[in-house]
Coordinates of C-alpha atoms in Angstrom, one line a residue:
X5 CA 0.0 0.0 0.0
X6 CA 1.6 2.9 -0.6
X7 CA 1.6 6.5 1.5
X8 CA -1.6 8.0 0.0
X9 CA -3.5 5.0 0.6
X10 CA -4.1 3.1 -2.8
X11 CA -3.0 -0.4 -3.7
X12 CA -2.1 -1.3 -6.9
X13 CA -1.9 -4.9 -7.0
X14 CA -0.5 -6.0 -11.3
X15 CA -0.3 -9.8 -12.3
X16 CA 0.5 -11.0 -16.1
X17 CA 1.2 -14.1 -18.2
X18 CA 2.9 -14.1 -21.4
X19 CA 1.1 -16.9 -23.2
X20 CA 2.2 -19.0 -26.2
X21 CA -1.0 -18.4 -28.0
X22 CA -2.5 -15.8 -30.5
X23 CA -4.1 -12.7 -28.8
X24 CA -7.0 -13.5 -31.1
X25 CA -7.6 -16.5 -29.5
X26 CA -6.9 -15.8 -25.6
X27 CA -9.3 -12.6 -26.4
X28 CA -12.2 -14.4 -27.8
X29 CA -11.9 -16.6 -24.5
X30 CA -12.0 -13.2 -22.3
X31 CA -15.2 -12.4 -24.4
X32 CA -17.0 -15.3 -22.2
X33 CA -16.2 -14.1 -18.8
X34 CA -19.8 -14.5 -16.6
X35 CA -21.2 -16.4 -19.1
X36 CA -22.2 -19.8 -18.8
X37 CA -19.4 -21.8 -20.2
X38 CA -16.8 -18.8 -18.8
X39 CA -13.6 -20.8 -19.5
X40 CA -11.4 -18.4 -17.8
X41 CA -12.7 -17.5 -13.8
X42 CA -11.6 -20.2 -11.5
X43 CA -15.1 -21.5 -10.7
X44 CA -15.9 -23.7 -8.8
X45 CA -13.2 -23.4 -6.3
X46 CA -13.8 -20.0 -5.6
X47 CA -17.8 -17.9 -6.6
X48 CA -18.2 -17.2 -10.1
X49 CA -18.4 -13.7 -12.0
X50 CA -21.9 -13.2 -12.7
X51 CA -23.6 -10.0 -13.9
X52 CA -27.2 -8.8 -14.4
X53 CA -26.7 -9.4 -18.3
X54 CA -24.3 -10.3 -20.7
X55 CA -21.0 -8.9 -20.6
X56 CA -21.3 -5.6 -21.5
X57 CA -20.8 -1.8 -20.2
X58 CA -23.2 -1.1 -17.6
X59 CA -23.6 -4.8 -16.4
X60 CA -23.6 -4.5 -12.6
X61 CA -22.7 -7.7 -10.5
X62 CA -19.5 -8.8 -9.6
X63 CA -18.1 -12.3 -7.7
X64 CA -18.9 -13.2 -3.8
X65 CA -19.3 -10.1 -1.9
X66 CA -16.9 -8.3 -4.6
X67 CA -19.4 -6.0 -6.5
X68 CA -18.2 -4.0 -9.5
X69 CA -19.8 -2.7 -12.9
X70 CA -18.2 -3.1 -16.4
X71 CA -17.1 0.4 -17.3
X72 CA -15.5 -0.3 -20.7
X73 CA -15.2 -3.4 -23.2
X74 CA -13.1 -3.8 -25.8
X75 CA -14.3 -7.3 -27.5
X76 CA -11.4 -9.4 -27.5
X77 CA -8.3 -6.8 -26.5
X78 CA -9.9 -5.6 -22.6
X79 CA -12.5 -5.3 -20.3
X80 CA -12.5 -2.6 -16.9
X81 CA -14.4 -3.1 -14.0
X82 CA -15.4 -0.3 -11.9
X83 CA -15.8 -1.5 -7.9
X84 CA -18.6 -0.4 -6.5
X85 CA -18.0 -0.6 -2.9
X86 CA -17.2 2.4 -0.2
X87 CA -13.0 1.7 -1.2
X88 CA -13.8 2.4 -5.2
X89 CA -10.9 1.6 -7.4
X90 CA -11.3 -0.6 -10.5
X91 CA -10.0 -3.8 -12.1
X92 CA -9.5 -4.8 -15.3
X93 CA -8.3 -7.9 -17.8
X94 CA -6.3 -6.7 -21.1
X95 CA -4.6 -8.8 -23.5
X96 CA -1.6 -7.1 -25.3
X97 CA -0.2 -9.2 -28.6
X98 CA 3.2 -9.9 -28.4
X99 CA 3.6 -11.2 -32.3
X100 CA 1.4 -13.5 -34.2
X101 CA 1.4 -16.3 -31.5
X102 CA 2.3 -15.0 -28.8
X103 CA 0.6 -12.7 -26.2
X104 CA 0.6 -11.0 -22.6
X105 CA -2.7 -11.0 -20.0
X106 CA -2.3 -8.9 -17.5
X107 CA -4.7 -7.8 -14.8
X108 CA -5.0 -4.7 -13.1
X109 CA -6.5 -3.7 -9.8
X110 CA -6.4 -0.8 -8.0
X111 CA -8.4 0.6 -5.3
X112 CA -8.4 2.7 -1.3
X113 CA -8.9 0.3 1.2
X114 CA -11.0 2.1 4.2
X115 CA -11.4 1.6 8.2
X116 CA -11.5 -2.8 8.5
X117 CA -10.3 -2.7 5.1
X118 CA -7.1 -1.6 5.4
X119 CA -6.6 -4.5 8.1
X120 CA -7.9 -7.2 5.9
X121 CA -6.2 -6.1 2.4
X122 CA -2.7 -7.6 3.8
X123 CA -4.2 -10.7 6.1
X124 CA -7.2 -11.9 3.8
X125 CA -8.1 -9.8 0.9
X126 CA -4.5 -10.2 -1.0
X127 CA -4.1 -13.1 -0.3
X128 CA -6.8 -14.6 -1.8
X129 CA -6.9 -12.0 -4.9
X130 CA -3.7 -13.3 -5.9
X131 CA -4.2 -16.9 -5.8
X132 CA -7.8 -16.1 -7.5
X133 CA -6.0 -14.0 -10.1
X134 CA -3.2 -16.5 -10.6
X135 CA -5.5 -19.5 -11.4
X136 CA -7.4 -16.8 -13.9
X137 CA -4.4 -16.9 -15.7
X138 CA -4.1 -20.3 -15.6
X139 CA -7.2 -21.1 -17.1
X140 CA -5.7 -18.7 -19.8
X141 CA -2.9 -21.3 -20.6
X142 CA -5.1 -24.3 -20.2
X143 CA -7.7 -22.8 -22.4
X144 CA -5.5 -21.7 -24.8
X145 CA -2.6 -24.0 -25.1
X146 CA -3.7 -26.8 -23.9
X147 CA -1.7 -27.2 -20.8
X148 CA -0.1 -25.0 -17.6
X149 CA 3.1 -25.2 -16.9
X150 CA 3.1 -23.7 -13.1
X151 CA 0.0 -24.0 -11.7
X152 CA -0.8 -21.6 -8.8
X153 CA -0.6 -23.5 -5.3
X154 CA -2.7 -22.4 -2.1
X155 CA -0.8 -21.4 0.9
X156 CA -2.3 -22.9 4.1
X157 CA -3.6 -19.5 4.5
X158 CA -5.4 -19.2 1.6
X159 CA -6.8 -23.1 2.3
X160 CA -7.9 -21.5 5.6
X161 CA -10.0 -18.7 4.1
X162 CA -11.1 -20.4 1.3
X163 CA -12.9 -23.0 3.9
X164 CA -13.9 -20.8 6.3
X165 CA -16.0 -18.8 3.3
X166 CA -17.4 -21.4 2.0
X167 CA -21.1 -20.9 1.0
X168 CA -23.6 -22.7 4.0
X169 CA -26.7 -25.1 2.9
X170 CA -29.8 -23.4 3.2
X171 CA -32.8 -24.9 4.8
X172 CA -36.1 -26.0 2.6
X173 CA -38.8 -27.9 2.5
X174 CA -38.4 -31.3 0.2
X175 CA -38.4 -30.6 -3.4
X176 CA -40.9 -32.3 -5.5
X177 CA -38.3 -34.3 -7.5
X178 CA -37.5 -36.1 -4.2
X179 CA -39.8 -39.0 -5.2
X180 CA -38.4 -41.8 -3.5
X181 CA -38.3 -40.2 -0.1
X182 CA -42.2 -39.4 -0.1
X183 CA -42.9 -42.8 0.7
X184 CA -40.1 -44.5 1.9
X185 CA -41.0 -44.2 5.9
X186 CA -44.8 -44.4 6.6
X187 CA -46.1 -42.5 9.7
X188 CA -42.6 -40.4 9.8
X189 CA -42.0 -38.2 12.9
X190 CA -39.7 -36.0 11.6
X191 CA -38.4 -34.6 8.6
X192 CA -36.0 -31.8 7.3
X193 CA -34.4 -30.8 3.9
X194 CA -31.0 -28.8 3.2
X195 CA -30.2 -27.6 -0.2
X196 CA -26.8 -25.9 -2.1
X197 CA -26.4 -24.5 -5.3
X198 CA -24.5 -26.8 -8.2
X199 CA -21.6 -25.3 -9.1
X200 CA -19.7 -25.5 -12.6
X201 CA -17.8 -28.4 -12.9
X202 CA -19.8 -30.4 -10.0
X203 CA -20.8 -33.7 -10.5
X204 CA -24.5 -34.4 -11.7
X205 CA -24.8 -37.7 -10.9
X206 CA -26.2 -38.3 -7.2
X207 CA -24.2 -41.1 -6.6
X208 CA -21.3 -38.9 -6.7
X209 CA -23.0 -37.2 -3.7
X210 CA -23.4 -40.4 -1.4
X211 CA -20.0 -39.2 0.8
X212 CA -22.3 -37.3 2.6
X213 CA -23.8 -40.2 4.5
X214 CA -21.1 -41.7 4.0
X215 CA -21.1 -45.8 4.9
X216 CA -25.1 -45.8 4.2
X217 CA -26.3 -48.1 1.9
X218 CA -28.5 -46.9 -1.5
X219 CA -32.0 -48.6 -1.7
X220 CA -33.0 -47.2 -4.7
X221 CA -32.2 -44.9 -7.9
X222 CA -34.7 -42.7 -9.2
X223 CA -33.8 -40.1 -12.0
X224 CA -31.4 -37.6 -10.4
X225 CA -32.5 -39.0 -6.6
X226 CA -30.5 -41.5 -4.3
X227 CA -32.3 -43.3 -1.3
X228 CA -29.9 -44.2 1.4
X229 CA -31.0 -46.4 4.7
X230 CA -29.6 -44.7 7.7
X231 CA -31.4 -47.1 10.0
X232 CA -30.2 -47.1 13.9
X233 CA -31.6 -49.3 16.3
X234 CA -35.0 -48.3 17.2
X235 CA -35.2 -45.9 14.6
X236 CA -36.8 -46.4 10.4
X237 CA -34.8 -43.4 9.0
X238 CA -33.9 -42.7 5.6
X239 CA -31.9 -40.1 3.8
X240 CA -32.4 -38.7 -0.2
X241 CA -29.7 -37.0 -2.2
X242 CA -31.3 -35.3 -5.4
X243 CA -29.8 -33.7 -7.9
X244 CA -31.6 -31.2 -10.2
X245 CA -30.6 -28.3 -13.0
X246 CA -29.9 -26.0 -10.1
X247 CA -29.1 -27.6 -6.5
X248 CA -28.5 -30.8 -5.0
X249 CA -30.8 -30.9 -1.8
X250 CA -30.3 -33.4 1.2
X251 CA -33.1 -34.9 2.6
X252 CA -34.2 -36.7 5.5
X253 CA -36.9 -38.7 7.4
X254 CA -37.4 -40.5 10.3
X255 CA -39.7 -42.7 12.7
X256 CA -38.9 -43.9 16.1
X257 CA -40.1 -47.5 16.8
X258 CA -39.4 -47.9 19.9
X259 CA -38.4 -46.4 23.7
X260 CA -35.1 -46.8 23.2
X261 CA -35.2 -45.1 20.0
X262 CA -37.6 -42.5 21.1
X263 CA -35.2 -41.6 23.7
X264 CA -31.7 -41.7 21.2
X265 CA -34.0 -39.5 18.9
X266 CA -34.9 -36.9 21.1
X267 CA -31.1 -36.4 22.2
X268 CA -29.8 -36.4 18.3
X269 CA -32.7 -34.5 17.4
X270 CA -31.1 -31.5 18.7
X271 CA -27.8 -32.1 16.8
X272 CA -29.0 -33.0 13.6
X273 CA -29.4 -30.2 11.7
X274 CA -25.8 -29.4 12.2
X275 CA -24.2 -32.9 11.4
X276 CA -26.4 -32.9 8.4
X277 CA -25.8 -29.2 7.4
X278 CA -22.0 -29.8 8.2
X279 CA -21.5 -33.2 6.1
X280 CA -23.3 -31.3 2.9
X281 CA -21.2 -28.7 3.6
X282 CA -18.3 -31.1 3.5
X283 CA -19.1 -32.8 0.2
X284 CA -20.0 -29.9 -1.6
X285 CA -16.4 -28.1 -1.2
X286 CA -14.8 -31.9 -1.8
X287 CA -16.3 -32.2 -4.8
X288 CA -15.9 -29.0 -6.2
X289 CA -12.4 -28.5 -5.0
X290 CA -11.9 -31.7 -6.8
X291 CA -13.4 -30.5 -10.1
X292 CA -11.6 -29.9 -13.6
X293 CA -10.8 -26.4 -13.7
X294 CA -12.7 -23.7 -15.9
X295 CA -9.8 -24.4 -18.8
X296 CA -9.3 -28.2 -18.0
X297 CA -12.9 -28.1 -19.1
X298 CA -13.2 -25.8 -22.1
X299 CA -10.2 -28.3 -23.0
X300 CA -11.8 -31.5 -22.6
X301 CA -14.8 -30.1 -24.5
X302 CA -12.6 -29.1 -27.6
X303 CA -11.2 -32.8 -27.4
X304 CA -14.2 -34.2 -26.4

């Protein structure tokens, strides 16, 4: 930070592609098959529209507007937080195959702000930055010859930030739960969003419970048997176009199990929130990148 209290914070990568090329791929920032932002490891860019000037939105709790595009050579993002500044994405050719990306960000960090740009904000702006750029080289050459690597620190942050399920009531896709437990007691849904690269397939999902066997397959549903002595309880992963949604039910059958319910009952909704919470950063942290997948699509 320098003495009048703006950062400047500069990051580039000379790539071994044509500027053409990398620039058509910085055309598709926000949009659904955005090869570039380092989804889903970290929120995606997503604006009100397509990318264009005057789109507002911005990533996480990062909000920004586009202020000027240049289709395929630049685009500059005007933060629209109390700290103002701006960021922006340029490609510069550097012959006919052959080109530099650089990104640009400069702001004033204000009150808390000036705390947190050193400890947490940098931190994870550079490493976001850094795999930008290496979605650059995947995307456009095919492979990355240094990719970025997370500091404990950054591993810290990234899990502490991590989105948290949100409670619902069961969705109507989740068939197979509906009537596996007659006269049920109890019953509770948690849902997250389905993030690019994620798996779709519910069996992917079944580490949540994990252990628990599947009794049935059902379109994009899985119906697990979390029985416990004393208790008919059953869980249902589904997966649909938006959200995969955890789902459970449960009788008690006996004393015993009347009495183990009424004590778990009060932790459940954490464990169950918790282990979803779990998968859903495993799985995405283990997803292709944004350019490991625009590659594999170009390969097929």
């Amino acid at each position: 930070m320098s003495v009048t209290g703006v950062v400047r914070n500069e990051h580039e990568r000379v790539v071994e592609a044509p500027a053409g090329a990398v620039g058509a791929l910085l055309d598709r920032l926000s949009a659904p098959d955005d090869p570039l932002f380092p989804t889903p490891a970290w929120p995606a860019m997503a604006f009100d529209g397509p990318l264009a000037v005057g789109a507002a939105g911005g990533h996480g709790p990062v909000r920004y507007r586009v202020a000027a595009y240049e289709p395929g050579r630049g685009v500059r993002f005007d933060l629209t937080d109390p700290s103002g500044g701006f960021h922006e994405l340029t490609v510069e050719p550097l012959g006919e195959r052959r080109c530099r990306v650089r990104h640009v960000l400069e702001t004033r960090p204000k009150g808390l702000e000036r705390l947190l740009w050193p400890t947490v904000i940098r931190p994870v702006h550079d490493t976001m930055v850094e795999e930008l750029l290496d979605n650059v080289e995947r995307a456009a050459t095919g492979t990355c010859a240094r990719p970025a690597r997370w500091t404990p620190r950054v591993q810290l942050l990234n899990r502490l930030a991590w989105a948290r399920p949100e409670t619902v009531d069961w969705p109507a896709g989740a068939r197979l739960i509906r009537t596996a437990v007659d006269r049920a007691g109890y019953r509770d849904a948690y849902r997250m969003p389905l993030l690019p690269g994620q798996p779709r397939d519910p069996d992917a999902w079944t580490g949540v419970l994990r252990g628990f066997p599947v009794l049935a397959r059902e379109g994009g549903e899985v119906l697990l048997d979390v029985q416990v002595k004393g208790l008919t309880a059953r869980a249902s992963i589904l997966i649909d176009e938006r959200y995969v949604t955890l789902s459970t039910v449960v009788r008690t059958d006996t004393t015993r199990g009347r009495l183990y319910w009424s004590a778990v009952r009060l932790g459940h909704p954490f464990l169950a929130r918790l282990m979803l919470r779990r998968t859903h950063r495993g799985l995405a942290l283990a997803a292709p990148s944004a350019g490991e997948r625009v590659r594999r699509a170009v390969t097929g």
